[in-house]
Amino acid sequence: MLAALRHRMHETFVRWALRVRPPEPAPIILTQRRVYVLPTRAGLAYATALGVILLGAMNYNLSLGHALVFLLAGLGVVTILHTFRNLALLEIRPGRCEPVFVGDVARFALILKSQRPDARTSLRLFVNADAPLEVDVGPHASTLATLGVAATKRGWLPMPRATIETTWPLGLVRAWSYAVPDFNCLVYPAPAATAPPLPWGGEAARGSTRDGRGADDFSGLRKHQVADAPRHVAWKAVARQQDGPLLTKLFSGASAQQIWLDWNTLPDAIASEQRLAILARWMLDADAAGLAWGLRLPALQLAPDNGPEQLAAGLRALALYQDGKG
């Protein structure tokens, strides 16, 4: 119960400390009102030691003791200023986050920029309770900081609240701030570990006007892949080898193979998320085999094609799929 109360109080403070409603538009400037400073444990021990030295100097009327206390106290005050300036007016912009599959780690790239002539040293960034990432930002320069977040659900993954802190130069005080950039990562459904074979029946063998692995002229052999059609296996070449790998015949021409990956061809007993996982596996297998493929989802259809752009478009459609909607 005490932990829940502390968490609630911390969240209340964070909402107040952000000064704006998240997510924040770019660029995010850590203004002076957004940077907070408190002593660290080392700072508290330092202050306690100064108090003890001061009491001893007063008790024994030691002038050098008083001078030492005032010198060290002045050093502590200067440290507070330098720690605060190390973080104040830092500019944060979202960079890029490549799409990932469920179960992977989304890499959010943040661009940290300093417009001051002095460097920003030993800045630590972290999200949630993960280990902090330490970076330096040179004078009038930018630095890329990449924070990892576990992708547990398909769709858009917003970047969680990031904490930026520093204890430079002496570790006596901690200056920190919060940032919630308007930054999202696309999470694809995880491909099924086991899936039915690619749907070669029906419209699977329609022609295409693209040059590629077609059925006109024989152009060579390559290593067999799971997604390859059984009729394209070079059985004679395999028979001439002892314990050799399966080989697939390559063709060139104007009738390259294309298949349709259709939501409705899967049994009704399969749940929606499992269907998406199977379709993702089919896409990856068809792409690896160099096939032109199309996608049919409820309320969405993707024309047959191949290549990285086609694969990205298909996986995006699966990631953003809602029941009954593409």
mmCIF file with all atom_site columns, C-alpha atoms in Angstrom, residues 69-238:
data_model
loop_
_atom_site.group_PDB
_atom_site.id
_atom_site.type_symbol
_atom_site.label_atom_id
_atom_site.label_alt_id
_atom_site.label_comp_id
_atom_site.label_asym_id
_atom_site.label_entity_id
_atom_site.label_seq_id
_atom_site.pdbx_PDB_ins_code
_atom_site.Cartn_x
_atom_site.Cartn_y
_atom_site.Cartn_z
_atom_site.occupancy
_atom_site.B_iso_or_equiv
_atom_site.pdbx_formal_charge
_atom_site.auth_seq_id
_atom_site.auth_comp_id
_atom_site.auth_asym_id
_atom_site.auth_atom_id
_atom_site.pdbx_PDB_model_num
ATOM 1   C CA . VAL A 1 69  ? 34.390 24.916  5.585   1.00 0.00 ? 69  VAL A CA 1
ATOM 2   C CA . PHE A 1 70  ? 33.599 28.078  3.625   1.00 0.00 ? 70  PHE A CA 1
ATOM 3   C CA . LEU A 1 71  ? 35.852 26.961  0.760   1.00 0.00 ? 71  LEU A CA 1
ATOM 4   C CA . LEU A 1 72  ? 34.200 23.537  0.495   1.00 0.00 ? 72  LEU A CA 1
ATOM 5   C CA . ALA A 1 73  ? 30.725 25.059  0.879   1.00 0.00 ? 73  ALA A CA 1
ATOM 6   C CA . GLY A 1 74  ? 31.450 27.440  -1.986  1.00 0.00 ? 74  GLY A CA 1
ATOM 7   C CA . LEU A 1 75  ? 32.617 24.475  -4.067  1.00 0.00 ? 75  LEU A CA 1
ATOM 8   C CA . GLY A 1 76  ? 29.301 22.756  -3.357  1.00 0.00 ? 76  GLY A CA 1
ATOM 9   C CA . VAL A 1 77  ? 27.310 25.804  -4.468  1.00 0.00 ? 77  VAL A CA 1
ATOM 10  C CA . VAL A 1 78  ? 29.322 26.082  -7.700  1.00 0.00 ? 78  VAL A CA 1
ATOM 11  C CA . THR A 1 79  ? 28.717 22.358  -8.284  1.00 0.00 ? 79  THR A CA 1
ATOM 12  C CA . ILE A 1 80  ? 24.947 22.920  -8.093  1.00 0.00 ? 80  ILE A CA 1
ATOM 13  C CA . LEU A 1 81  ? 25.204 25.604  -10.769 1.00 0.00 ? 81  LEU A CA 1
ATOM 14  C CA . HIS A 1 82  ? 27.321 23.488  -13.131 1.00 0.00 ? 82  HIS A CA 1
ATOM 15  C CA . THR A 1 83  ? 25.100 20.418  -12.703 1.00 0.00 ? 83  THR A CA 1
ATOM 16  C CA . PHE A 1 84  ? 22.014 22.504  -13.463 1.00 0.00 ? 84  PHE A CA 1
ATOM 17  C CA . ARG A 1 85  ? 23.610 24.141  -16.529 1.00 0.00 ? 85  ARG A CA 1
ATOM 18  C CA . ASN A 1 86  ? 24.690 20.731  -17.825 1.00 0.00 ? 86  ASN A CA 1
ATOM 19  C CA . LEU A 1 87  ? 21.031 19.887  -18.467 1.00 0.00 ? 87  LEU A CA 1
ATOM 20  C CA . ALA A 1 88  ? 19.212 23.210  -18.843 1.00 0.00 ? 88  ALA A CA 1
ATOM 21  C CA . LEU A 1 89  ? 18.193 24.313  -22.374 1.00 0.00 ? 89  LEU A CA 1
ATOM 22  C CA . LEU A 1 90  ? 19.002 20.932  -23.911 1.00 0.00 ? 90  LEU A CA 1
ATOM 23  C CA . GLU A 1 91  ? 17.008 20.334  -27.110 1.00 0.00 ? 91  GLU A CA 1
ATOM 24  C CA . ILE A 1 92  ? 15.416 16.936  -27.799 1.00 0.00 ? 92  ILE A CA 1
ATOM 25  C CA . ARG A 1 93  ? 13.976 15.818  -31.126 1.00 0.00 ? 93  ARG A CA 1
ATOM 26  C CA . PRO A 1 94  ? 12.606 12.413  -32.155 1.00 0.00 ? 94  PRO A CA 1
ATOM 27  C CA . GLY A 1 95  ? 14.690 10.562  -34.713 1.00 0.00 ? 95  GLY A CA 1
ATOM 28  C CA . ARG A 1 96  ? 13.674 7.267   -36.325 1.00 0.00 ? 96  ARG A CA 1
ATOM 29  C CA . CYS A 1 97  ? 12.342 3.985   -35.042 1.00 0.00 ? 97  CYS A CA 1
ATOM 30  C CA . GLU A 1 98  ? 12.385 1.062   -37.452 1.00 0.00 ? 98  GLU A CA 1
ATOM 31  C CA . PRO A 1 99  ? 9.359  -1.254  -37.304 1.00 0.00 ? 99  PRO A CA 1
ATOM 32  C CA . VAL A 1 100 ? 9.815  -4.407  -35.252 1.00 0.00 ? 100 VAL A CA 1
ATOM 33  C CA . PHE A 1 101 ? 7.913  -7.619  -34.596 1.00 0.00 ? 101 PHE A CA 1
ATOM 34  C CA . VAL A 1 102 ? 6.105  -8.429  -31.370 1.00 0.00 ? 102 VAL A CA 1
ATOM 35  C CA . GLY A 1 103 ? 8.633  -9.820  -28.927 1.00 0.00 ? 103 GLY A CA 1
ATOM 36  C CA . ASP A 1 104 ? 11.492 -7.682  -30.247 1.00 0.00 ? 104 ASP A CA 1
ATOM 37  C CA . VAL A 1 105 ? 12.853 -4.454  -28.787 1.00 0.00 ? 105 VAL A CA 1
ATOM 38  C CA . ALA A 1 106 ? 11.772 -1.156  -30.363 1.00 0.00 ? 106 ALA A CA 1
ATOM 39  C CA . ARG A 1 107 ? 14.711 1.235   -30.725 1.00 0.00 ? 107 ARG A CA 1
ATOM 40  C CA . PHE A 1 108 ? 13.625 4.842   -30.252 1.00 0.00 ? 108 PHE A CA 1
ATOM 41  C CA . ALA A 1 109 ? 16.321 7.226   -31.492 1.00 0.00 ? 109 ALA A CA 1
ATOM 42  C CA . LEU A 1 110 ? 16.405 10.670  -29.877 1.00 0.00 ? 110 LEU A CA 1
ATOM 43  C CA . ILE A 1 111 ? 18.493 13.566  -31.172 1.00 0.00 ? 111 ILE A CA 1
ATOM 44  C CA . LEU A 1 112 ? 20.042 15.611  -28.357 1.00 0.00 ? 112 LEU A CA 1
ATOM 45  C CA . LYS A 1 113 ? 21.308 19.022  -29.399 1.00 0.00 ? 113 LYS A CA 1
ATOM 46  C CA . SER A 1 114 ? 23.269 21.644  -27.491 1.00 0.00 ? 114 SER A CA 1
ATOM 47  C CA . GLN A 1 115 ? 23.259 25.228  -28.706 1.00 0.00 ? 115 GLN A CA 1
ATOM 48  C CA . ARG A 1 116 ? 25.686 26.404  -26.054 1.00 0.00 ? 116 ARG A CA 1
ATOM 49  C CA . PRO A 1 117 ? 29.475 26.711  -26.549 1.00 0.00 ? 117 PRO A CA 1
ATOM 50  C CA . ASP A 1 118 ? 30.163 24.283  -23.699 1.00 0.00 ? 118 ASP A CA 1
ATOM 51  C CA . ALA A 1 119 ? 29.752 20.497  -23.854 1.00 0.00 ? 119 ALA A CA 1
ATOM 52  C CA . ARG A 1 120 ? 27.060 18.521  -22.044 1.00 0.00 ? 120 ARG A CA 1
ATOM 53  C CA . THR A 1 121 ? 28.857 15.749  -20.191 1.00 0.00 ? 121 THR A CA 1
ATOM 54  C CA . SER A 1 122 ? 27.608 12.475  -18.717 1.00 0.00 ? 122 SER A CA 1
ATOM 55  C CA . LEU A 1 123 ? 23.909 12.770  -19.503 1.00 0.00 ? 123 LEU A CA 1
ATOM 56  C CA . ARG A 1 124 ? 21.950 9.648   -18.591 1.00 0.00 ? 124 ARG A CA 1
ATOM 57  C CA . LEU A 1 125 ? 18.678 8.708   -20.292 1.00 0.00 ? 125 LEU A CA 1
ATOM 58  C CA . PHE A 1 126 ? 16.318 5.871   -19.444 1.00 0.00 ? 126 PHE A CA 1
ATOM 59  C CA . VAL A 1 127 ? 12.696 4.768   -19.724 1.00 0.00 ? 127 VAL A CA 1
ATOM 60  C CA . ASN A 1 128 ? 10.785 2.854   -17.092 1.00 0.00 ? 128 ASN A CA 1
ATOM 61  C CA . ALA A 1 129 ? 13.314 1.190   -14.774 1.00 0.00 ? 129 ALA A CA 1
ATOM 62  C CA . ASP A 1 130 ? 15.769 0.160   -17.495 1.00 0.00 ? 130 ASP A CA 1
ATOM 63  C CA . ALA A 1 131 ? 19.510 0.646   -17.243 1.00 0.00 ? 131 ALA A CA 1
ATOM 64  C CA . PRO A 1 132 ? 20.427 4.231   -18.193 1.00 0.00 ? 132 PRO A CA 1
ATOM 65  C CA . LEU A 1 133 ? 22.217 5.167   -21.395 1.00 0.00 ? 133 LEU A CA 1
ATOM 66  C CA . GLU A 1 134 ? 25.049 7.659   -20.884 1.00 0.00 ? 134 GLU A CA 1
ATOM 67  C CA . VAL A 1 135 ? 25.907 10.124  -23.657 1.00 0.00 ? 135 VAL A CA 1
ATOM 68  C CA . ASP A 1 136 ? 27.894 13.311  -24.158 1.00 0.00 ? 136 ASP A CA 1
ATOM 69  C CA . VAL A 1 137 ? 26.856 16.224  -26.353 1.00 0.00 ? 137 VAL A CA 1
ATOM 70  C CA . GLY A 1 138 ? 29.579 18.435  -27.778 1.00 0.00 ? 138 GLY A CA 1
ATOM 71  C CA . PRO A 1 139 ? 29.395 22.237  -28.010 1.00 0.00 ? 139 PRO A CA 1
ATOM 72  C CA . HIS A 1 140 ? 27.030 23.342  -30.792 1.00 0.00 ? 140 HIS A CA 1
ATOM 73  C CA . ALA A 1 141 ? 26.646 19.676  -31.734 1.00 0.00 ? 141 ALA A CA 1
ATOM 74  C CA . SER A 1 142 ? 24.085 16.865  -31.774 1.00 0.00 ? 142 SER A CA 1
ATOM 75  C CA . THR A 1 143 ? 24.202 13.323  -30.442 1.00 0.00 ? 143 THR A CA 1
ATOM 76  C CA . LEU A 1 144 ? 21.956 10.341  -31.173 1.00 0.00 ? 144 LEU A CA 1
ATOM 77  C CA . ALA A 1 145 ? 20.693 8.419   -28.148 1.00 0.00 ? 145 ALA A CA 1
ATOM 78  C CA . THR A 1 146 ? 18.792 5.162   -28.725 1.00 0.00 ? 146 THR A CA 1
ATOM 79  C CA . LEU A 1 147 ? 16.465 3.816   -26.042 1.00 0.00 ? 147 LEU A CA 1
ATOM 80  C CA . GLY A 1 148 ? 15.049 0.309   -26.170 1.00 0.00 ? 148 GLY A CA 1
ATOM 81  C CA . VAL A 1 149 ? 11.445 -0.537  -25.293 1.00 0.00 ? 149 VAL A CA 1
ATOM 82  C CA . ALA A 1 150 ? 9.986  -4.046  -25.340 1.00 0.00 ? 150 ALA A CA 1
ATOM 83  C CA . ALA A 1 151 ? 7.317  -4.484  -28.027 1.00 0.00 ? 151 ALA A CA 1
ATOM 84  C CA . THR A 1 152 ? 4.601  -6.623  -26.481 1.00 0.00 ? 152 THR A CA 1
ATOM 85  C CA . LYS A 1 153 ? 1.611  -5.723  -28.669 1.00 0.00 ? 153 LYS A CA 1
ATOM 86  C CA . ARG A 1 154 ? 1.157  -5.096  -32.388 1.00 0.00 ? 154 ARG A CA 1
ATOM 87  C CA . GLY A 1 155 ? 0.157  -1.687  -33.679 1.00 0.00 ? 155 GLY A CA 1
ATOM 88  C CA . TRP A 1 156 ? 1.567  1.706   -32.783 1.00 0.00 ? 156 TRP A CA 1
ATOM 89  C CA . LEU A 1 157 ? 3.849  1.697   -29.750 1.00 0.00 ? 157 LEU A CA 1
ATOM 90  C CA . PRO A 1 158 ? 4.204  5.206   -28.278 1.00 0.00 ? 158 PRO A CA 1
ATOM 91  C CA . MET A 1 159 ? 7.511  6.034   -26.695 1.00 0.00 ? 159 MET A CA 1
ATOM 92  C CA . PRO A 1 160 ? 7.113  6.026   -22.903 1.00 0.00 ? 160 PRO A CA 1
ATOM 93  C CA . ARG A 1 161 ? 8.205  8.883   -20.697 1.00 0.00 ? 161 ARG A CA 1
ATOM 94  C CA . ALA A 1 162 ? 11.975 9.372   -20.764 1.00 0.00 ? 162 ALA A CA 1
ATOM 95  C CA . THR A 1 163 ? 13.983 10.647  -17.813 1.00 0.00 ? 163 THR A CA 1
ATOM 96  C CA . ILE A 1 164 ? 17.131 12.679  -18.461 1.00 0.00 ? 164 ILE A CA 1
ATOM 97  C CA . GLU A 1 165 ? 19.493 13.193  -15.548 1.00 0.00 ? 165 GLU A CA 1
ATOM 98  C CA . THR A 1 166 ? 23.059 14.166  -14.704 1.00 0.00 ? 166 THR A CA 1
ATOM 99  C CA . THR A 1 167 ? 25.260 14.318  -11.606 1.00 0.00 ? 167 THR A CA 1
ATOM 100 C CA . TRP A 1 168 ? 28.238 15.888  -13.376 1.00 0.00 ? 168 TRP A CA 1
ATOM 101 C CA . PRO A 1 169 ? 30.763 17.142  -12.307 1.00 0.00 ? 169 PRO A CA 1
ATOM 102 C CA . LEU A 1 170 ? 31.182 15.915  -8.713  1.00 0.00 ? 170 LEU A CA 1
ATOM 103 C CA . GLY A 1 171 ? 28.118 13.761  -8.117  1.00 0.00 ? 171 GLY A CA 1
ATOM 104 C CA . LEU A 1 172 ? 26.968 15.873  -5.183  1.00 0.00 ? 172 LEU A CA 1
ATOM 105 C CA . VAL A 1 173 ? 23.641 16.873  -6.714  1.00 0.00 ? 173 VAL A CA 1
ATOM 106 C CA . ARG A 1 174 ? 21.310 15.319  -9.284  1.00 0.00 ? 174 ARG A CA 1
ATOM 107 C CA . ALA A 1 175 ? 19.633 17.417  -11.951 1.00 0.00 ? 175 ALA A CA 1
ATOM 108 C CA . TRP A 1 176 ? 16.852 15.742  -13.908 1.00 0.00 ? 176 TRP A CA 1
ATOM 109 C CA . SER A 1 177 ? 13.936 16.372  -16.208 1.00 0.00 ? 177 SER A CA 1
ATOM 110 C CA . TYR A 1 178 ? 11.240 14.446  -18.098 1.00 0.00 ? 178 TYR A CA 1
ATOM 111 C CA . ALA A 1 179 ? 10.304 14.308  -21.772 1.00 0.00 ? 179 ALA A CA 1
ATOM 112 C CA . VAL A 1 180 ? 7.482  12.550  -23.649 1.00 0.00 ? 180 VAL A CA 1
ATOM 113 C CA . PRO A 1 181 ? 8.175  13.052  -27.381 1.00 0.00 ? 181 PRO A CA 1
ATOM 114 C CA . ASP A 1 182 ? 5.396  12.557  -29.903 1.00 0.00 ? 182 ASP A CA 1
ATOM 115 C CA . PHE A 1 183 ? 7.135  9.449   -31.194 1.00 0.00 ? 183 PHE A CA 1
ATOM 116 C CA . ASN A 1 184 ? 5.674  6.082   -32.218 1.00 0.00 ? 184 ASN A CA 1
ATOM 117 C CA . CYS A 1 185 ? 7.052  2.772   -33.453 1.00 0.00 ? 185 CYS A CA 1
ATOM 118 C CA . LEU A 1 186 ? 5.123  0.373   -35.669 1.00 0.00 ? 186 LEU A CA 1
ATOM 119 C CA . VAL A 1 187 ? 5.011  -3.174  -34.261 1.00 0.00 ? 187 VAL A CA 1
ATOM 120 C CA . TYR A 1 188 ? 4.261  -6.036  -36.654 1.00 0.00 ? 188 TYR A CA 1
ATOM 121 C CA . PRO A 1 189 ? 2.577  -9.238  -35.451 1.00 0.00 ? 189 PRO A CA 1
ATOM 122 C CA . ALA A 1 190 ? 5.085  -11.961 -34.659 1.00 0.00 ? 190 ALA A CA 1
ATOM 123 C CA . PRO A 1 191 ? 5.279  -14.514 -37.523 1.00 0.00 ? 191 PRO A CA 1
ATOM 124 C CA . ALA A 1 192 ? 3.842  -17.888 -36.617 1.00 0.00 ? 192 ALA A CA 1
ATOM 125 C CA . ALA A 1 193 ? 6.466  -20.450 -35.651 1.00 0.00 ? 193 ALA A CA 1
ATOM 126 C CA . THR A 1 194 ? 4.522  -23.085 -37.578 1.00 0.00 ? 194 THR A CA 1
ATOM 127 C CA . ALA A 1 195 ? 2.114  -22.280 -40.381 1.00 0.00 ? 195 ALA A CA 1
ATOM 128 C CA . PRO A 1 196 ? 0.317  -24.114 -43.190 1.00 0.00 ? 196 PRO A CA 1
ATOM 129 C CA . PRO A 1 197 ? 2.107  -24.213 -46.573 1.00 0.00 ? 197 PRO A CA 1
ATOM 130 C CA . LEU A 1 198 ? 1.706  -21.253 -48.867 1.00 0.00 ? 198 LEU A CA 1
ATOM 131 C CA . PRO A 1 199 ? -1.716 -21.330 -50.604 1.00 0.00 ? 199 PRO A CA 1
ATOM 132 C CA . TRP A 1 200 ? -0.731 -22.488 -54.082 1.00 0.00 ? 200 TRP A CA 1
ATOM 133 C CA . GLY A 1 201 ? -4.258 -23.472 -55.135 1.00 0.00 ? 201 GLY A CA 1
ATOM 134 C CA . GLY A 1 202 ? -6.898 -21.330 -56.818 1.00 0.00 ? 202 GLY A CA 1
ATOM 135 C CA . GLU A 1 203 ? -5.464 -18.076 -58.060 1.00 0.00 ? 203 GLU A CA 1
ATOM 136 C CA . ALA A 1 204 ? -1.911 -18.862 -56.915 1.00 0.00 ? 204 ALA A CA 1
ATOM 137 C CA . ALA A 1 205 ? -0.413 -19.280 -60.366 1.00 0.00 ? 205 ALA A CA 1
ATOM 138 C CA . ARG A 1 206 ? -1.727 -16.211 -62.149 1.00 0.00 ? 206 ARG A CA 1
ATOM 139 C CA . GLY A 1 207 ? 0.688  -14.514 -64.513 1.00 0.00 ? 207 GLY A CA 1
ATOM 140 C CA . SER A 1 208 ? 2.381  -11.186 -63.948 1.00 0.00 ? 208 SER A CA 1
ATOM 141 C CA . THR A 1 209 ? 3.988  -8.765  -66.348 1.00 0.00 ? 209 THR A CA 1
ATOM 142 C CA . ARG A 1 210 ? 7.065  -8.460  -64.114 1.00 0.00 ? 210 ARG A CA 1
ATOM 143 C CA . ASP A 1 211 ? 10.344 -10.135 -64.982 1.00 0.00 ? 211 ASP A CA 1
ATOM 144 C CA . GLY A 1 212 ? 11.404 -12.548 -62.277 1.00 0.00 ? 212 GLY A CA 1
ATOM 145 C CA . ARG A 1 213 ? 11.205 -16.179 -61.281 1.00 0.00 ? 213 ARG A CA 1
ATOM 146 C CA . GLY A 1 214 ? 8.630  -17.242 -63.810 1.00 0.00 ? 214 GLY A CA 1
ATOM 147 C CA . ALA A 1 215 ? 7.791  -20.377 -65.749 1.00 0.00 ? 215 ALA A CA 1
ATOM 148 C CA . ASP A 1 216 ? 9.080  -19.590 -69.259 1.00 0.00 ? 216 ASP A CA 1
ATOM 149 C CA . ASP A 1 217 ? 12.840 -20.131 -69.581 1.00 0.00 ? 217 ASP A CA 1
ATOM 150 C CA . PHE A 1 218 ? 15.097 -22.105 -67.238 1.00 0.00 ? 218 PHE A CA 1
ATOM 151 C CA . SER A 1 219 ? 17.798 -19.815 -65.794 1.00 0.00 ? 219 SER A CA 1
ATOM 152 C CA . GLY A 1 220 ? 19.543 -21.842 -63.071 1.00 0.00 ? 220 GLY A CA 1
ATOM 153 C CA . LEU A 1 221 ? 19.274 -23.522 -59.688 1.00 0.00 ? 221 LEU A CA 1
ATOM 154 C CA . ARG A 1 222 ? 19.294 -22.291 -56.133 1.00 0.00 ? 222 ARG A CA 1
ATOM 155 C CA . LYS A 1 223 ? 18.930 -23.777 -52.658 1.00 0.00 ? 223 LYS A CA 1
ATOM 156 C CA . HIS A 1 224 ? 15.387 -24.944 -51.908 1.00 0.00 ? 224 HIS A CA 1
ATOM 157 C CA . GLN A 1 225 ? 13.261 -22.833 -49.555 1.00 0.00 ? 225 GLN A CA 1
ATOM 158 C CA . VAL A 1 226 ? 10.146 -23.842 -47.628 1.00 0.00 ? 226 VAL A CA 1
ATOM 159 C CA . ALA A 1 227 ? 7.936  -21.512 -49.654 1.00 0.00 ? 227 ALA A CA 1
ATOM 160 C CA . ASP A 1 228 ? 8.976  -22.974 -53.041 1.00 0.00 ? 228 ASP A CA 1
ATOM 161 C CA . ALA A 1 229 ? 6.381  -24.908 -55.020 1.00 0.00 ? 229 ALA A CA 1
ATOM 162 C CA . PRO A 1 230 ? 7.067  -28.696 -55.081 1.00 0.00 ? 230 PRO A CA 1
ATOM 163 C CA . ARG A 1 231 ? 6.802  -28.735 -58.869 1.00 0.00 ? 231 ARG A CA 1
ATOM 164 C CA . HIS A 1 232 ? 9.798  -26.374 -59.107 1.00 0.00 ? 232 HIS A CA 1
ATOM 165 C CA . VAL A 1 233 ? 12.135 -28.721 -57.214 1.00 0.00 ? 233 VAL A CA 1
ATOM 166 C CA . ALA A 1 234 ? 14.949 -30.011 -59.448 1.00 0.00 ? 234 ALA A CA 1
ATOM 167 C CA . TRP A 1 235 ? 14.409 -33.679 -58.649 1.00 0.00 ? 235 TRP A CA 1
ATOM 168 C CA . LYS A 1 236 ? 16.778 -34.940 -61.341 1.00 0.00 ? 236 LYS A CA 1
ATOM 169 C CA . ALA A 1 237 ? 19.605 -32.746 -60.073 1.00 0.00 ? 237 ALA A CA 1
ATOM 170 C CA . VAL A 1 238 ? 18.957 -33.905 -56.516 1.00 0.00 ? 238 VAL A CA 1
#
